[in-house]
Structures are given as structure tokens and as C-alpha cells.
Amino acid sequence: MHCFSTYASMSFVDAVLAAKDALKRQEFSILAEIDMQKILKERLSVDLRPYLIVSACSLSMAHRVIRADDAIGSMLLCDFVIQEHSDGCVEFSVVDPACTIGTVNHVVLISIAQELQSLVRKVMDDIESAPKFRRAA
């Protein structure tokens, strides 16, 4: 599995709040938010359904990763994608860190990737336990 994902029947606004709350509970720092719907409308005059990328990282793990391999910067962030589909359901997804950082042939990085994978799974579990979360059919 190259990513983790789940689908919910909830509003996009509630989905974004659930994701941000879950990230904070697992001590991820939100470093950027990219509103693809807005950017594509402004720059290409293209309509897109609500689609937000929340770039986050565990700062303590990021520090450990950089100490182990200072060329790893492009893999530091976990991009959590929240998107609304045409049927109204909302999808949450994130790449499995074991498929990025964990592929580098470095014992420390593989270990950190496994820890990060566990945290990412906890974020996804937290999202699914959000008060307004109802699993989409």
C-alpha cells in the first residue's frame, strides 16, 4: 500500500477541521496549506472541486532525519490531501512514509519511517473518530 486513505460523509469544512485536529493531537506541525481549487481557478481559470493539501511534519522526527541524512529534505513533509468527490463524500489520504523515507538504504531512516508510519496511521484513526465523521458507503 503506497498511501493510507479513508472516505467520509461529512462537509468539507468539517473534514478539514477533523484533519487539522488529528494532526495536532499527534504532534504534527502544519507548515503549509495549499488550496488547489483556489490556485487552479486563479491561475488557469479551471474549476475544481474542494481539494486541500495540508503539509505537516513531526518536527522532532524531521530533526532526527536531517541529522541522519541532510539530503532528505524533499521527503520530510507529510502531505495530507482532503478532497471532496462529486458524490459529496470526502476523501482523506496521505502517502505511507515507508514508501518514501523508508526506501532509503539507511538503517536510521528506515527506523524513523516506521515510527512516522505509526503516527500517520494514528492521525487517520483520529480522523475516523472525529464527532462528525461517518464512513462513506
GROMACS .gro file of C-alpha atoms in nm:
model
  137
    1MET     CA    1   0.000   0.000   0.000
    2HIS     CA    2   0.156   0.332  -0.105
    3CYS     CA    3  -0.093   0.551   0.080
    4PHE     CA    4  -0.350   0.548   0.354
    5SER     CA    5  -0.698   0.677   0.280
    6THR     CA    6  -1.046   0.688   0.421
    7TYR     CA    7  -1.378   0.826   0.298
    8ALA     CA    8  -1.641   1.012   0.497
    9SER     CA    9  -1.987   1.156   0.460
   10MET     CA   10  -1.928   1.498   0.613
   11SER     CA   11  -1.891   1.855   0.499
   12PHE     CA   12  -1.559   1.962   0.353
   13VAL     CA   13  -1.518   2.227   0.624
   14ASP     CA   14  -1.574   1.967   0.898
   15ALA     CA   15  -1.331   1.733   0.722
   16VAL     CA   16  -1.058   1.996   0.717
   17LEU     CA   17  -1.114   2.070   1.087
   18ALA     CA   18  -1.107   1.698   1.172
   19ALA     CA   19  -0.781   1.650   0.984
   20LYS     CA   20  -0.612   1.952   1.144
   21ASP     CA   21  -0.727   1.849   1.491
   22ALA     CA   22  -0.598   1.494   1.436
   23LEU     CA   23  -0.261   1.625   1.316
   24LYS     CA   24  -0.225   1.846   1.622
   25ARG     CA   25  -0.318   1.561   1.858
   26GLN     CA   26  -0.037   1.353   1.711
   27GLU     CA   27   0.203   1.650   1.746
   28PHE     CA   28   0.241   1.725   1.378
   29SER     CA   29   0.317   2.086   1.289
   30ILE     CA   30   0.116   2.222   0.998
   31LEU     CA   31   0.366   2.409   0.780
   32ALA     CA   32   0.155   2.489   0.474
   33GLU     CA   33  -0.192   2.464   0.328
   34ILE     CA   34  -0.237   2.453  -0.047
   35ASP     CA   35  -0.588   2.520  -0.174
   36MET     CA   36  -0.574   2.361  -0.518
   37GLN     CA   37  -0.930   2.466  -0.600
   38LYS     CA   38  -0.838   2.833  -0.546
   39ILE     CA   39  -0.496   2.816  -0.714
   40LEU     CA   40  -0.628   2.645  -1.028
   41LYS     CA   41  -0.915   2.894  -1.052
   42GLU     CA   42  -0.683   3.193  -1.015
   43ARG     CA   43  -0.401   3.075  -1.241
   44LEU     CA   44  -0.569   2.857  -1.503
   45SER     CA   45  -0.936   2.962  -1.480
   46VAL     CA   46  -1.016   2.596  -1.413
   47ASP     CA   47  -1.291   2.476  -1.183
   48LEU     CA   48  -1.203   2.201  -0.938
   49ARG     CA   49  -1.395   2.051  -0.650
   50PRO     CA   50  -1.266   2.137  -0.298
   51TYR     CA   51  -0.913   1.995  -0.277
   52LEU     CA   52  -0.675   2.093   0.002
   53ILE     CA   53  -0.320   1.974   0.067
   54VAL     CA   54  -0.208   2.013   0.428
   55SER     CA   55   0.170   1.984   0.455
   56ALA     CA   56   0.274   1.876   0.802
   57CYS     CA   57   0.561   1.713   0.982
   58SER     CA   58   0.672   1.588   1.317
   59LEU     CA   59   0.945   1.840   1.392
   60SER     CA   60   1.130   1.609   1.628
   61MET     CA   61   1.138   1.334   1.364
   62ALA     CA   62   1.235   1.585   1.094
   63HIS     CA   63   1.532   1.689   1.305
   64ARG     CA   64   1.640   1.325   1.350
   65VAL     CA   65   1.604   1.257   0.977
   66ILE     CA   66   1.811   1.562   0.880
   67ARG     CA   67   2.082   1.461   1.125
   68ALA     CA   68   2.092   1.115   0.965
   69ASP     CA   69   2.085   1.239   0.603
   70ASP     CA   70   2.088   1.611   0.524
   71ALA     CA   71   1.985   1.547   0.160
   72ILE     CA   72   1.645   1.408   0.263
   73GLY     CA   73   1.461   1.742   0.269
   74SER     CA   74   1.227   1.668  -0.020
   75MET     CA   75   1.079   1.377   0.176
   76LEU     CA   76   1.030   1.549   0.513
   77LEU     CA   77   0.673   1.667   0.478
   78CYS     CA   78   0.366   1.450   0.500
   79ASP     CA   79   0.110   1.591   0.257
   80PHE     CA   80  -0.238   1.511   0.381
   81VAL     CA   81  -0.491   1.552   0.100
   82ILE     CA   82  -0.854   1.632   0.173
   83GLN     CA   83  -1.077   1.629  -0.132
   84GLU     CA   84  -1.448   1.632  -0.195
   85HIS     CA   85  -1.573   1.396  -0.465
   86SER     CA   86  -1.868   1.453  -0.697
   87ASP     CA   87  -2.091   1.228  -0.484
   88GLY     CA   88  -2.032   1.460  -0.187
   89CYS     CA   89  -1.811   1.224   0.011
   90VAL     CA   90  -1.477   1.349   0.137
   91GLU     CA   91  -1.154   1.154   0.098
   92PHE     CA   92  -0.857   1.186   0.331
   93SER     CA   93  -0.527   1.046   0.202
   94VAL     CA   94  -0.155   1.055   0.278
   95VAL     CA   95   0.146   0.873   0.133
   96ASP     CA   96   0.287   0.597   0.351
   97PRO     CA   97   0.623   0.726   0.486
   98ALA     CA   98   0.762   0.373   0.449
   99CYS     CA   99   0.724   0.425   0.073
  100THR     CA  100   0.930   0.746   0.076
  101ILE     CA  101   1.177   0.788   0.361
  102GLY     CA  102   1.167   0.414   0.430
  103THR     CA  103   1.306   0.332   0.086
  104VAL     CA  104   1.640   0.499   0.153
  105ASN     CA  105   1.903   0.237   0.234
  106HIS     CA  106   1.986   0.379   0.577
  107VAL     CA  107   1.903   0.194   0.899
  108VAL     CA  108   1.821   0.513   1.097
  109LEU     CA  109   1.591   0.645   0.824
  110ILE     CA  110   1.410   0.314   0.793
  111SER     CA  111   1.351   0.313   1.169
  112ILE     CA  112   1.222   0.671   1.168
  113ALA     CA  113   0.999   0.594   0.867
  114GLN     CA  114   0.840   0.311   1.066
  115GLU     CA  115   0.778   0.544   1.362
  116LEU     CA  116   0.633   0.806   1.130
  117GLN     CA  117   0.415   0.544   0.962
  118SER     CA  118   0.269   0.463   1.303
  119LEU     CA  119   0.197   0.832   1.370
  120VAL     CA  120   0.034   0.876   1.029
  121ARG     CA  121  -0.191   0.577   1.098
  122LYS     CA  122  -0.286   0.735   1.432
  123VAL     CA  123  -0.379   1.057   1.252
  124MET     CA  124  -0.603   0.861   1.015
  125ASP     CA  125  -0.759   0.675   1.312
  126ASP     CA  126  -0.817   1.008   1.489
  127ILE     CA  127  -0.990   1.146   1.180
  128GLU     CA  128  -1.219   0.843   1.177
  129SER     CA  129  -1.307   0.903   1.543
  130ALA     CA  130  -1.399   1.269   1.485
  131PRO     CA  131  -1.751   1.352   1.611
  132LYS     CA  132  -1.890   1.434   1.264
  133PHE     CA  133  -1.713   1.150   1.081
  134ARG     CA  134  -1.949   0.899   0.918
  135ARG     CA  135  -1.784   0.641   0.695
  136ALA     CA  136  -1.898   0.684   0.336
  137ALA     CA  137  -2.072   0.386   0.177
   0.00000   0.00000   0.00000
